[in-house]
PDB file of C-alpha atoms in Angstrom:
ATOM      1  CA  MET U 107    -102.485-131.529  53.679  1.00  0.00           C
ATOM      2  CA  LYS U 108    -104.179-129.063  52.680  1.00  0.00           C
ATOM      3  CA  LEU U 109    -106.483-126.715  53.851  1.00  0.00           C
ATOM      4  CA  LEU U 110    -109.181-124.115  52.886  1.00  0.00           C
ATOM      5  CA  VAL U 111    -110.646-121.308  55.195  1.00  0.00           C
ATOM      6  CA  ALA U 112    -113.180-119.709  54.327  1.00  0.00           C
ATOM      7  CA  GLU U 113    -114.316-116.342  56.857  1.00  0.00           C
ATOM      8  CA  ASP U 114    -116.505-113.065  55.985  1.00  0.00           C
ATOM      9  CA  GLN U 115    -113.305-111.908  58.446  1.00  0.00           C
ATOM     10  CA  SER U 116    -111.118-110.155  56.625  1.00  0.00           C
ATOM     11  CA  MET U 117    -108.185-110.069  59.942  1.00  0.00           C
ATOM     12  CA  LEU U 118    -110.255-113.120  61.320  1.00  0.00           C
ATOM     13  CA  ARG U 119    -108.821-115.113  57.468  1.00  0.00           C
ATOM     14  CA  ASP U 120    -105.674-113.833  56.888  1.00  0.00           C
ATOM     15  CA  ALA U 121    -104.507-115.159  60.546  1.00  0.00           C
ATOM     16  CA  LEU U 122    -105.800-118.167  60.567  1.00  0.00           C
ATOM     17  CA  CYS U 123    -104.383-119.081  57.309  1.00  0.00           C
ATOM     18  CA  GLN U 124    -100.713-117.526  58.646  1.00  0.00           C
ATOM     19  CA  LEU U 125    -101.153-119.855  62.118  1.00  0.00           C
ATOM     20  CA  LEU U 126    -102.362-123.086  59.653  1.00  0.00           C
ATOM     21  CA  MET U 127     -99.391-122.451  57.450  1.00  0.00           C
ATOM     22  CA  LEU U 128     -97.134-122.593  60.404  1.00  0.00           C
ATOM     23  CA  GLU U 129     -98.536-126.198  61.706  1.00  0.00           C
ATOM     24  CA  ASP U 130     -95.781-129.372  59.717  1.00  0.00           C
ATOM     25  CA  ASP U 131     -98.266-131.135  58.609  1.00  0.00           C
ATOM     26  CA  VAL U 132     -99.811-128.444  56.971  1.00  0.00           C
ATOM     27  CA  GLU U 133     -98.789-128.052  53.334  1.00  0.00           C
ATOM     28  CA  GLU U 134    -101.123-125.472  51.707  1.00  0.00           C
ATOM     29  CA  VAL U 135    -104.451-123.123  52.903  1.00  0.00           C
ATOM     30  CA  HIS U 136    -106.697-121.339  50.092  1.00  0.00           C
ATOM     31  CA  ALA U 137    -108.734-118.962  51.153  1.00  0.00           C
ATOM     32  CA  ALA U 138    -112.534-117.440  50.844  1.00  0.00           C
ATOM     33  CA  SER U 139    -114.304-114.684  51.758  1.00  0.00           C
ATOM     34  CA  ASP U 140    -117.097-115.643  50.826  1.00  0.00           C
ATOM     35  CA  GLY U 141    -119.323-119.594  50.366  1.00  0.00           C
ATOM     36  CA  GLN U 142    -119.684-118.885  46.622  1.00  0.00           C
ATOM     37  CA  GLU U 143    -115.658-117.914  45.922  1.00  0.00           C
ATOM     38  CA  ALA U 144    -115.534-121.316  48.644  1.00  0.00           C
ATOM     39  CA  ILE U 145    -117.086-123.565  46.054  1.00  0.00           C
ATOM     40  CA  THR U 146    -114.867-121.761  43.555  1.00  0.00           C
ATOM     41  CA  LEU U 147    -112.172-123.118  44.980  1.00  0.00           C
ATOM     42  CA  LEU U 148    -113.277-126.413  45.643  1.00  0.00           C
ATOM     43  CA  GLU U 149    -113.879-126.913  41.829  1.00  0.00           C
ATOM     44  CA  LYS U 150    -109.834-126.324  40.688  1.00  0.00           C
ATOM     45  CA  GLU U 151    -108.540-127.000  43.973  1.00  0.00           C
ATOM     46  CA  LYS U 152    -108.458-130.821  45.675  1.00  0.00           C
ATOM     47  CA  VAL U 153    -108.876-130.185  49.834  1.00  0.00           C
ATOM     48  CA  ASP U 154    -108.751-132.302  52.320  1.00  0.00           C
ATOM     49  CA  VAL U 155    -110.431-130.499  55.302  1.00  0.00           C
ATOM     50  CA  ALA U 156    -112.318-127.237  54.862  1.00  0.00           C
ATOM     51  CA  ILE U 157    -112.615-124.929  57.595  1.00  0.00           C
ATOM     52  CA  LEU U 158    -115.851-123.154  56.851  1.00  0.00           C
ATOM     53  CA  ASP U 159    -118.024-119.893  58.355  1.00  0.00           C
ATOM     54  CA  ILE U 160    -121.201-120.449  59.877  1.00  0.00           C
ATOM     55  CA  GLU U 161    -123.060-116.757  58.308  1.00  0.00           C
ATOM     56  CA  MET U 162    -120.452-116.013  55.015  1.00  0.00           C
ATOM     57  CA  PRO U 163    -121.963-113.460  52.179  1.00  0.00           C
ATOM     58  CA  VAL U 164    -123.891-115.270  48.844  1.00  0.00           C
ATOM     59  CA  LYS U 165    -123.297-118.391  49.906  1.00  0.00           C
ATOM     60  CA  THR U 166    -123.185-120.025  53.933  1.00  0.00           C
ATOM     61  CA  GLY U 167    -121.098-122.728  55.414  1.00  0.00           C
ATOM     62  CA  PRO U 168    -123.860-125.239  55.099  1.00  0.00           C
ATOM     63  CA  ASP U 169    -124.935-123.906  51.592  1.00  0.00           C
ATOM     64  CA  VAL U 170    -121.183-125.023  51.128  1.00  0.00           C
ATOM     65  CA  LEU U 171    -120.798-128.131  52.805  1.00  0.00           C
ATOM     66  CA  GLU U 172    -124.856-129.886  51.813  1.00  0.00           C
ATOM     67  CA  TRP U 173    -122.436-128.351  47.557  1.00  0.00           C
ATOM     68  CA  ILE U 174    -119.519-130.769  48.886  1.00  0.00           C
ATOM     69  CA  ARG U 175    -121.245-133.775  50.258  1.00  0.00           C
ATOM     70  CA  ALA U 176    -123.985-133.648  46.348  1.00  0.00           C
ATOM     71  CA  ASN U 177    -120.491-133.513  44.335  1.00  0.00           C
ATOM     72  CA  GLN U 178    -119.112-136.578  46.123  1.00  0.00           C
ATOM     73  CA  ARG U 179    -115.909-134.422  47.286  1.00  0.00           C
ATOM     74  CA  GLU U 180    -114.128-136.160  50.018  1.00  0.00           C
ATOM     75  CA  THR U 181    -113.236-132.985  51.339  1.00  0.00           C
ATOM     76  CA  LYS U 182    -113.991-133.429  55.514  1.00  0.00           C
ATOM     77  CA  VAL U 183    -115.328-130.222  56.394  1.00  0.00           C
ATOM     78  CA  VAL U 184    -115.543-128.160  59.962  1.00  0.00           C
ATOM     79  CA  ILE U 185    -117.871-125.464  60.891  1.00  0.00           C
ATOM     80  CA  VAL U 186    -116.794-122.895  63.088  1.00  0.00           C
ATOM     81  CA  THR U 187    -119.059-121.023  64.357  1.00  0.00           C
ATOM     82  CA  THR U 188    -119.909-118.486  67.468  1.00  0.00           C
ATOM     83  CA  PHE U 189    -123.611-118.958  67.375  1.00  0.00           C
ATOM     84  CA  LYS U 190    -125.012-121.864  69.041  1.00  0.00           C
ATOM     85  CA  ARG U 191    -128.149-121.712  67.425  1.00  0.00           C
ATOM     86  CA  LYS U 192    -130.455-125.605  66.848  1.00  0.00           C
ATOM     87  CA  GLY U 193    -131.424-124.636  63.253  1.00  0.00           C
ATOM     88  CA  TYR U 194    -127.655-124.792  61.825  1.00  0.00           C
ATOM     89  CA  PHE U 195    -126.398-127.373  64.213  1.00  0.00           C
ATOM     90  CA  LYS U 196    -129.268-129.833  62.990  1.00  0.00           C
ATOM     91  CA  ARG U 197    -128.665-128.267  59.360  1.00  0.00           C
ATOM     92  CA  ALA U 198    -125.160-129.477  59.820  1.00  0.00           C
ATOM     93  CA  LEU U 199    -125.536-132.989  60.720  1.00  0.00           C
ATOM     94  CA  ALA U 200    -128.130-133.502  58.372  1.00  0.00           C
ATOM     95  CA  ALA U 201    -125.694-132.879  55.827  1.00  0.00           C
ATOM     96  CA  GLN U 202    -123.052-134.947  57.540  1.00  0.00           C
ATOM     97  CA  VAL U 203    -120.544-132.057  58.840  1.00  0.00           C
ATOM     98  CA  ASP U 204    -117.493-134.298  60.237  1.00  0.00           C
ATOM     99  CA  ALA U 205    -116.866-131.846  62.756  1.00  0.00           C
ATOM    100  CA  TYR U 206    -119.111-128.509  64.348  1.00  0.00           C
ATOM    101  CA  VAL U 207    -117.114-126.737  66.576  1.00  0.00           C
ATOM    102  CA  LEU U 208    -117.274-123.441  69.051  1.00  0.00           C
ATOM    103  CA  LYS U 209    -114.562-120.150  67.540  1.00  0.00           C
ATOM    104  CA  GLU U 210    -113.646-120.173  71.025  1.00  0.00           C
ATOM    105  CA  ARG U 211    -110.437-122.073  70.649  1.00  0.00           C
ATOM    106  CA  SER U 212    -106.200-122.290  70.114  1.00  0.00           C
ATOM    107  CA  ILE U 213    -105.228-123.339  67.131  1.00  0.00           C
ATOM    108  CA  SER U 214    -103.882-126.407  68.879  1.00  0.00           C
ATOM    109  CA  ASP U 215    -107.544-127.051  69.676  1.00  0.00           C
ATOM    110  CA  LEU U 216    -108.214-126.867  65.655  1.00  0.00           C
ATOM    111  CA  MET U 217    -105.517-128.908  64.686  1.00  0.00           C
ATOM    112  CA  ALA U 218    -106.915-131.636  66.778  1.00  0.00           C
ATOM    113  CA  THR U 219    -110.077-131.323  65.079  1.00  0.00           C
ATOM    114  CA  ILE U 220    -108.275-131.521  61.485  1.00  0.00           C
ATOM    115  CA  HIS U 221    -107.230-135.083  63.176  1.00  0.00           C
ATOM    116  CA  THR U 222    -109.821-136.172  63.654  1.00  0.00           C
ATOM    117  CA  VAL U 223    -111.998-135.620  60.899  1.00  0.00           C
ATOM    118  CA  LEU U 224    -109.420-137.135  59.191  1.00  0.00           C
ATOM    119  CA  ALA U 225    -109.349-139.762  60.839  1.00  0.00           C
ATOM    120  CA  GLY U 226    -112.811-140.812  59.803  1.00  0.00           C
ATOM    121  CA  GLN U 227    -114.359-139.031  63.556  1.00  0.00           C
ATOM    122  CA  LYS U 228    -116.784-136.972  64.260  1.00  0.00           C
ATOM    123  CA  GLU U 229    -116.154-134.096  66.214  1.00  0.00           C
ATOM    124  CA  TYR U 230    -119.085-132.239  67.557  1.00  0.00           C
ATOM    125  CA  SER U 231    -118.966-129.453  70.757  1.00  0.00           C
ATOM    126  CA  PRO U 232    -120.601-130.153  74.079  1.00  0.00           C
ATOM    127  CA  GLU U 233    -122.738-126.619  74.484  1.00  0.00           C
ATOM    128  CA  LEU U 234    -124.582-127.186  70.657  1.00  0.00           C
ATOM    129  CA  VAL U 235    -125.375-131.462  70.924  1.00  0.00           C
ATOM    130  CA  GLU U 236    -126.408-130.004  74.429  1.00  0.00           C
ATOM    131  CA  GLY U 237    -128.481-127.885  73.764  1.00  0.00           C
ATOM    132  CA  VAL U 238    -130.544-129.987  70.725  1.00  0.00           C
ATOM    133  CA  ALA U 239    -131.225-132.814  73.527  1.00  0.00           C
ATOM    134  CA  PHE U 240    -132.392-130.640  76.088  1.00  0.00           C
ATOM    135  CA  ASP U 241    -133.408-127.115  74.274  1.00  0.00           C
ATOM    136  CA  ASN U 242    -137.214-128.172  74.231  1.00  0.00           C
ATOM    137  CA  ASN U 243    -139.847-126.259  72.810  1.00  0.00           C
ATOM    138  CA  PRO U 244    -142.488-124.814  75.033  1.00  0.00           C
ATOM    139  CA  LEU U 245    -144.875-123.608  71.564  1.00  0.00           C
ATOM    140  CA  SER U 246    -147.438-126.634  70.982  1.00  0.00           C
ATOM    141  CA  GLN U 247    -148.540-127.389  67.346  1.00  0.00           C
ATOM    142  CA  ARG U 248    -151.552-124.562  66.813  1.00  0.00           C
ATOM    143  CA  GLU U 249    -148.828-121.958  68.459  1.00  0.00           C
ATOM    144  CA  GLN U 250    -146.041-122.150  66.125  1.00  0.00           C
ATOM    145  CA  GLU U 251    -148.004-122.580  62.592  1.00  0.00           C
ATOM    146  CA  VAL U 252    -149.946-118.867  64.969  1.00  0.00           C
ATOM    147  CA  LEU U 253    -145.970-117.552  65.581  1.00  0.00           C
ATOM    148  CA  ALA U 254    -145.398-118.755  61.670  1.00  0.00           C
ATOM    149  CA  MET U 255    -147.376-116.668  60.131  1.00  0.00           C
ATOM    150  CA  VAL U 256    -146.390-114.423  62.357  1.00  0.00           C
ATOM    151  CA  ALA U 257    -143.478-114.666  60.843  1.00  0.00           C
ATOM    152  CA  GLN U 258    -144.288-113.693  56.601  1.00  0.00           C
ATOM    153  CA  GLY U 259    -145.788-110.501  58.137  1.00  0.00           C
ATOM    154  CA  SER U 260    -149.781-111.789  58.700  1.00  0.00           C
ATOM    155  CA  THR U 261    -152.321-109.765  60.777  1.00  0.00           C
ATOM    156  CA  ASN U 262    -154.439-111.726  63.327  1.00  0.00           C
ATOM    157  CA  GLN U 263    -157.543-111.304  60.527  1.00  0.00           C
ATOM    158  CA  GLU U 264    -155.430-112.778  58.724  1.00  0.00           C
ATOM    159  CA  ILE U 265    -154.213-116.309  60.871  1.00  0.00           C
ATOM    160  CA  ALA U 266    -158.344-115.940  62.498  1.00  0.00           C
ATOM    161  CA  GLU U 267    -158.794-116.689  58.443  1.00  0.00           C
ATOM    162  CA  SER U 268    -156.810-118.847  57.857  1.00  0.00           C
ATOM    163  CA  LEU U 269    -156.840-121.397  59.976  1.00  0.00           C
ATOM    164  CA  PHE U 270    -160.318-120.847  61.405  1.00  0.00           C
ATOM    165  CA  LEU U 271    -160.209-118.836  64.633  1.00  0.00           C
ATOM    166  CA  SER U 272    -161.996-115.785  65.617  1.00  0.00           C
ATOM    167  CA  ASN U 273    -160.148-112.969  66.266  1.00  0.00           C
ATOM    168  CA  GLY U 274    -159.396-113.367  70.137  1.00  0.00           C
ATOM    169  CA  THR U 275    -158.944-116.369  69.916  1.00  0.00           C
ATOM    170  CA  VAL U 276    -154.977-115.424  68.255  1.00  0.00           C
ATOM    171  CA  ARG U 277    -154.749-112.614  70.427  1.00  0.00           C
ATOM    172  CA  ASN U 278    -154.515-115.786  72.346  1.00  0.00           C
ATOM    173  CA  TYR U 279    -152.636-117.820  71.320  1.00  0.00           C
ATOM    174  CA  MET U 280    -150.641-114.406  70.413  1.00  0.00           C
ATOM    175  CA  THR U 281    -150.128-113.846  74.526  1.00  0.00           C
ATOM    176  CA  ALA U 282    -149.913-117.906  75.785  1.00  0.00           C
ATOM    177  CA  ILE U 283    -147.033-117.298  72.957  1.00  0.00           C
ATOM    178  CA  LEU U 284    -145.313-114.032  74.318  1.00  0.00           C
ATOM    179  CA  THR U 285    -145.503-115.391  77.454  1.00  0.00           C
ATOM    180  CA  LYS U 286    -144.031-118.579  76.853  1.00  0.00           C
ATOM    181  CA  LEU U 287    -141.280-116.530  75.396  1.00  0.00           C
ATOM    182  CA  ASP U 288    -140.794-114.044  77.287  1.00  0.00           C
ATOM    183  CA  ALA U 289    -140.444-111.847  74.747  1.00  0.00           C
ATOM    184  CA  GLY U 290    -141.834-108.050  73.979  1.00  0.00           C
ATOM    185  CA  ASN U 291    -143.745-108.093  71.929  1.00  0.00           C
ATOM    186  CA  ARG U 292    -144.362-110.167  67.838  1.00  0.00           C
ATOM    187  CA  THR U 293    -140.824-109.526  66.667  1.00  0.00           C
ATOM    188  CA  ASP U 294    -139.382-110.278  69.322  1.00  0.00           C
ATOM    189  CA  ALA U 295    -141.328-113.691  69.975  1.00  0.00           C
ATOM    190  CA  VAL U 296    -140.193-114.696  65.932  1.00  0.00           C
ATOM    191  CA  ARG U 297    -137.068-113.504  66.075  1.00  0.00           C
ATOM    192  CA  ILE U 298    -136.098-116.171  69.748  1.00  0.00           C
ATOM    193  CA  ALA U 299    -138.294-118.928  68.714  1.00  0.00           C
ATOM    194  CA  LYS U 300    -136.847-118.866  64.375  1.00  0.00           C
ATOM    195  CA  GLU U 301    -132.824-118.773  66.466  1.00  0.00           C
ATOM    196  CA  LYS U 302    -133.870-122.035  68.979  1.00  0.00           C
ATOM    197  CA  ASP U 303    -135.706-123.448  65.414  1.00  0.00           C
ATOM    198  CA  TRP U 304    -138.718-123.570  67.318  1.00  0.00           C
ATOM    199  CA  LEU U 305    -141.258-122.256  64.357  1.00  0.00           C
ATOM    200  CA  GLY U 306    -141.730-126.314  63.303  1.00  0.00           C
TER     201      GLY U 306
END
């Protein structure tokens, strides 16, 4: 089989490529240091399975996955990540990712995943599935709207005018948001909500 490893950390990428080449059924391993390089390689080479890091410069793992799907490539896609973020996982699921697994696994585990997707099956790390299933958003629709405007850099006054609220009401919403997210300040609240994909 022919593989592609797209990973921006050079030591990790080189080690992964070398270990995969030791496997009996691996003929070739292409390496890419970012998502755009991965796409350029995929335009030229026929690859059975692309192993993509989630966060890379220029283009991310999900960007490459969406490009593969848009161009009707038969390449199977395994996304590996250290991030248990729901937003990334949901985006990958929407693009029909074949496997979405956490990085802390052995080469034999990764090879098992590769064989699973080549057999036409899917594999998702249980921790990620549980996160999507049980991590419910505590913010009301209105609180999400207020926090989304905070994320865009709006002041309380601008939020009040845009949503036809009083300044005091916006302050009350912000207090509730900080309490629900256990956040120290507005910036912290935005970060937490983005990580958990709670901004609607």
